[in-house]
Tab-separated table of C-alpha atoms and ligand atoms in Angstrom:
chain	number	residue	atom	x	y	z
L	1	MET	CA	-22.981	-1.435	-16.837
L	2	LEU	CA	-19.848	-0.029	-15.400
L	3	ARG	CA	-18.450	0.734	-18.963
L	4	GLU	CA	-22.088	2.219	-19.868
L	5	ALA	CA	-21.602	4.700	-17.051
L	6	LEU	CA	-18.183	5.607	-17.889
L	7	ASP	CA	-19.370	6.074	-21.522
L	8	ALA	CA	-22.430	8.832	-20.162
L	9	LEU	CA	-19.994	10.789	-18.334
L	10	ALA	CA	-19.934	14.225	-19.561
L	11	ALA	CA	-16.244	14.904	-17.971
L	12	PRO	CA	-13.468	12.635	-17.136
L	13	VAL	CA	-13.223	11.566	-13.452
L	14	ASP	CA	-10.258	11.246	-11.065
L	15	VAL	CA	-10.043	7.692	-9.909
L	16	PHE	CA	-7.470	6.441	-7.237
L	17	PHE	CA	-6.737	3.333	-5.810
L	18	ARG	CA	-5.813	2.137	-2.339
L	19	ASP	CA	-4.629	-1.413	-1.352
L	20	ASP	CA	-4.278	-1.831	2.277
L	21	ASP	CA	-2.479	-4.159	4.562
L	22	ALA	CA	1.191	-4.239	3.253
L	23	GLY	CA	2.845	-5.987	5.549
L	24	TRP	CA	0.854	-9.156	4.920
L	25	GLU	CA	0.688	-11.732	2.495
L	26	ASP	CA	3.781	-10.357	0.339
L	27	ALA	CA	3.051	-12.909	-2.350
L	28	ARG	CA	-0.295	-11.494	-3.227
L	29	LEU	CA	0.804	-8.201	-2.457
L	30	PHE	CA	3.127	-8.563	-5.369
L	31	GLU	CA	0.822	-10.186	-7.561
L	32	LEU	CA	-1.633	-7.391	-7.194
L	33	LEU	CA	1.086	-4.743	-7.643
L	34	ALA	CA	2.127	-6.429	-10.977
L	35	ARG	CA	-1.295	-6.408	-12.486
L	36	PHE	CA	-1.545	-2.661	-11.586
L	37	ALA	CA	1.944	-2.382	-13.316
L	38	GLU	CA	0.634	-4.209	-16.248
L	39	HIS	CA	-2.066	-1.777	-16.893
L	40	GLY	CA	-0.158	1.076	-16.175
L	41	LEU	CA	-2.108	2.159	-13.256
L	42	PRO	CA	-0.963	3.942	-10.051
L	43	VAL	CA	-1.715	2.610	-7.051
L	44	ASP	CA	-1.096	3.539	-3.098
L	45	LEU	CA	-0.271	1.228	-0.388
L	46	ALA	CA	-1.279	1.437	3.284
L	47	VAL	CA	1.882	0.188	4.791
L	48	ILE	CA	1.347	-1.637	8.464
L	49	PRO	CA	4.551	-0.114	10.435
L	50	ALA	CA	5.064	-3.116	12.861
L	51	ASP	CA	5.109	-5.710	10.137
L	52	LEU	CA	7.219	-3.949	7.322
L	53	HIS	CA	10.658	-6.081	7.398
L	54	ASP	CA	13.603	-4.622	5.462
L	55	ALA	CA	13.542	-7.009	2.674
L	56	LEU	CA	9.858	-5.934	1.754
L	57	ALA	CA	10.572	-2.304	2.109
L	58	ALA	CA	13.243	-2.821	-0.240
L	59	ARG	CA	11.215	-4.110	-2.744
L	60	LEU	CA	8.447	-1.329	-2.157
L	61	ILE	CA	10.743	1.493	-2.732
L	62	ASP	CA	11.665	-0.125	-5.985
L	63	SER	CA	7.965	-0.606	-6.960
L	64	HIS	CA	5.898	2.245	-8.607
L	65	ALA	CA	3.320	2.122	-5.618
L	66	GLY	CA	2.745	5.237	-3.547
L	67	LEU	CA	3.338	4.284	0.151
L	68	HIS	CA	1.779	5.593	3.046
L	69	GLN	CA	1.112	4.588	6.912
L	70	HIS	CA	-1.706	2.001	7.994
L	71	GLY	CA	-2.206	2.632	11.380
L	72	TYR	CA	1.015	0.917	13.902
L	73	ALA	CA	0.396	-3.078	14.446
L	74	HIS	CA	-3.272	-3.468	12.944
L	75	THR	CA	-4.487	-4.563	16.422
L	76	ASN	CA	-8.031	-4.180	17.615
L	77	HIS	CA	-8.089	-2.338	21.040
L	78	GLU	CA	-12.021	-2.124	21.500
L	79	VAL	CA	-13.144	-4.733	24.020
L	80	GLU	CA	-16.868	-4.280	22.328
L	81	GLY	CA	-18.385	-3.040	19.106
L	82	ARG	CA	-16.555	-2.823	15.771
L	83	LYS	CA	-12.550	-3.396	15.648
L	84	CYS	CA	-10.624	-0.147	15.793
L	85	GLU	CA	-6.675	0.398	16.595
L	86	PHE	CA	-7.366	4.023	16.839
L	87	GLY	CA	-10.830	3.960	18.648
L	88	PRO	CA	-12.444	5.434	21.570
L	89	ALA	CA	-10.792	2.862	24.038
L	90	ARG	CA	-7.250	4.764	23.380
L	91	ASP	CA	-6.779	8.092	24.615
L	92	LYS	CA	-4.985	10.841	22.615
L	93	ALA	CA	-1.825	10.098	24.312
L	94	ALA	CA	-1.767	6.482	23.478
L	95	GLN	CA	-2.652	7.392	19.813
L	96	ASN	CA	0.090	9.503	19.550
L	97	ASP	CA	2.842	7.333	20.762
L	98	ASP	CA	1.480	4.798	18.136
L	99	ILE	CA	1.231	6.890	15.398
L	100	ALA	CA	4.678	8.503	15.884
L	101	ARG	CA	6.428	5.271	16.519
L	102	GLY	CA	4.920	4.067	13.235
L	103	ARG	CA	6.016	7.080	11.337
L	104	THR	CA	9.440	6.675	12.665
L	105	GLN	CA	9.867	3.084	11.875
L	106	LEU	CA	8.217	3.672	8.117
L	107	ARG	CA	10.703	6.667	7.626
L	108	GLU	CA	13.534	4.592	8.555
L	109	ARG	CA	12.802	1.865	5.880
L	110	LEU	CA	10.980	3.933	3.264
L	111	GLY	CA	12.986	7.340	3.724
L	112	ASP	CA	11.362	9.894	1.253
L	113	ARG	CA	9.313	7.326	-0.457
L	114	LEU	CA	6.749	7.645	2.569
L	115	ASP	CA	3.768	9.852	1.827
L	116	PRO	CA	2.656	11.913	5.076
L	117	PHE	CA	-0.835	10.413	4.444
L	118	PHE	CA	-2.653	8.001	7.120
L	119	THR	CA	-5.258	5.136	6.572
L	120	PRO	CA	-6.385	3.699	9.906
L	121	PRO	CA	-7.034	0.286	10.311
L	122	TRP	CA	-10.766	-0.842	9.681
L	123	ASN	CA	-11.135	2.639	7.947
L	124	ARG	CA	-12.308	4.114	11.480
L	125	CYS	CA	-10.689	6.432	14.023
L	126	THR	CA	-11.543	9.224	16.636
L	127	ARG	CA	-11.190	12.883	16.515
L	128	ASP	CA	-8.496	12.361	18.737
L	129	THR	CA	-6.783	10.703	16.130
L	130	ALA	CA	-7.375	13.358	13.733
L	131	GLU	CA	-5.949	16.001	16.231
L	132	VAL	CA	-2.602	13.885	16.471
L	133	LEU	CA	-2.205	13.864	12.771
L	134	VAL	CA	-2.325	17.384	12.365
L	135	GLU	CA	0.126	17.911	15.527
L	136	LEU	CA	2.327	15.331	13.628
L	137	GLY	CA	2.267	16.951	10.390
L	138	PHE	CA	0.298	14.609	8.089
L	139	SER	CA	-1.399	16.280	5.627
L	140	LEU	CA	-4.144	13.473	4.300
L	141	LEU	CA	-6.345	11.251	6.234
L	142	SER	CA	-8.356	8.487	4.097
L	143	ARG	CA	-11.282	6.559	5.518
L	144	GLU	CA	-14.583	5.305	3.991
L	145	HIS	CA	-17.048	7.787	2.634
L	146	LYS	CA	-19.811	7.327	4.935
L	147	ALA	CA	-17.393	8.791	7.865
L	148	GLU	CA	-18.422	12.133	8.584
L	149	PRO	CA	-15.379	14.579	8.035
L	150	PHE	CA	-13.624	15.717	11.047
L	151	GLY	CA	-12.568	19.068	9.071
L	152	LEU	CA	-9.002	19.094	10.501
L	153	LEU	CA	-7.227	18.001	7.900
L	154	PRO	CA	-7.835	17.038	4.297
L	155	GLU	CA	-9.454	13.644	3.704
L	156	LEU	CA	-9.839	11.590	0.762
L	157	PRO	CA	-12.208	8.595	1.269
L	158	VAL	CA	-12.582	5.379	-0.386
L	159	HIS	CA	-15.958	4.424	-1.874
L	160	LEU	CA	-15.688	0.923	-2.726
L	161	ASP	CA	-14.207	-2.223	-1.434
L	162	VAL	CA	-13.406	-4.647	-4.218
L	163	ALA	CA	-12.793	-7.473	-1.855
L	164	ARG	CA	-16.394	-7.445	-0.217
L	165	LEU	CA	-18.761	-6.126	-3.157
L	166	SER	CA	-20.189	-8.944	-5.644
L	167	PRO	CA	-19.234	-8.076	-9.139
L	168	GLN	CA	-22.608	-6.685	-9.831
L	169	ALA	CA	-22.616	-4.431	-6.562
L	170	LEU	CA	-19.512	-3.406	-7.219
L	171	ASP	CA	-20.424	-2.113	-10.872
L	172	GLU	CA	-23.608	-0.638	-9.548
L	173	ARG	CA	-21.901	1.330	-6.824
L	174	PHE	CA	-18.996	2.510	-9.050
L	175	ALA	CA	-21.592	3.490	-11.710
L	176	ALA	CA	-23.345	5.654	-8.824
L	177	GLN	CA	-20.332	7.026	-7.637
L	178	LEU	CA	-18.913	8.098	-10.904
L	179	ARG	CA	-22.066	10.168	-11.350
L	180	THR	CA	-21.560	12.324	-8.305
L	181	GLY	CA	-18.007	13.505	-10.279
L	182	GLY	CA	-15.426	11.752	-8.300
L	183	PRO	CA	-12.913	11.490	-7.134
L	184	VAL	CA	-13.768	7.780	-6.693
L	185	GLY	CA	-11.822	5.705	-4.386
L	186	VAL	CA	-11.502	2.116	-4.683
L	187	MET	CA	-10.088	-0.094	-2.147
L	188	PHE	CA	-8.176	-3.351	-2.328
L	189	HIS	CA	-7.180	-6.018	0.115
L	190	HIS	CA	-4.692	-7.958	-1.434
L	191	GLY	CA	-4.475	-10.331	1.509
L	192	VAL	CA	-7.999	-12.100	0.758
L	193	MET	CA	-7.775	-12.113	-2.707
L	194	GLU	CA	-8.243	-15.809	-4.378
L	195	ALA	CA	-6.901	-16.374	-7.742
L	196	GLU	CA	-10.683	-15.570	-8.946
L	197	ASP	CA	-10.490	-12.254	-7.207
L	198	MET	CA	-7.300	-11.176	-9.028
L	199	ALA	CA	-8.557	-12.163	-12.319
L	200	ARG	CA	-11.651	-9.957	-11.879
L	201	ALA	CA	-9.432	-7.223	-10.388
L	202	SER	CA	-7.341	-7.328	-13.673
L	203	GLU	CA	-10.436	-7.096	-15.690
L	204	LEU	CA	-11.795	-4.197	-13.765
L	205	LEU	CA	-8.228	-2.464	-14.041
L	206	GLN	CA	-8.183	-3.209	-17.900
L	207	LEU	CA	-11.483	-1.129	-18.281
L	208	LEU	CA	-10.451	1.422	-16.283
L	209	ALA	CA	-7.102	1.830	-17.697
L	210	ASN	CA	-8.403	2.089	-21.309
L	211	HIS	CA	-11.356	4.370	-20.823
L	212	GLU	CA	-10.876	7.890	-21.803
L	213	GLN	CA	-13.365	9.110	-18.739
L	214	VAL	CA	-11.132	7.796	-16.133
L	215	ARG	CA	-8.080	9.923	-14.867
L	216	PRO	CA	-6.023	7.602	-12.969
L	217	CYS	CA	-4.414	9.233	-9.736
L	218	ARG	CA	-2.183	8.864	-7.141
L	219	MET	CA	-3.408	9.806	-3.843
L	220	ALA	CA	-0.889	12.407	-3.696
L	221	GLU	CA	-2.193	14.001	-6.473
L	222	LEU	CA	-5.574	14.546	-5.092
L	223	CYS	CA	-4.335	15.782	-1.586
L	224	HIS	CA	-5.765	19.143	-1.256
E	301	ZN	ZN1	-6.268	-2.940	7.035
């Protein structure tokens, strides 16, 4: 079905790939990165500052992945309701402290490989977060597509959660999203991907890598 949807497109569509939670489950992270590399596809990693150690940083710098900030410690601060690290329970000053500290830590380890982009854990944050990002000079916020844009800085949402959707639902939603003209953001969570999920992801990547109506992009190419 996805292949048919791609065949039916009148013009190529930009597609980008965001894998979250670098800092957790390193073996699975590098397995997923190897699959992207095998298919010659770009990928952007959302890296958790508090969980980035030196050895991992060295490997990430040598990888082909784009690297950007994923919150600070991936901690839930909400007492009730949906999980958030940068939710209504944190005032702007507290959010500023976390984001600035996280960026400093990432810069120390990743240097100029770090893109000035921010993905909040659980894809959720408040307007205060966006204001902090603007003040700190970030150039891009990435959440999920149902979130209303703040209108404060460029946003590049993800549309599809490869780990959560059944193969059929993924195909259907992907096809529907392609018809909007893109860009289409495909989100991965390597940490929860079992062997069969990796195999499925590889099939998806192979299809996308070899279809002329797919224009695979780094987030940095879509940052405007
Ligand atoms: Zn995450």
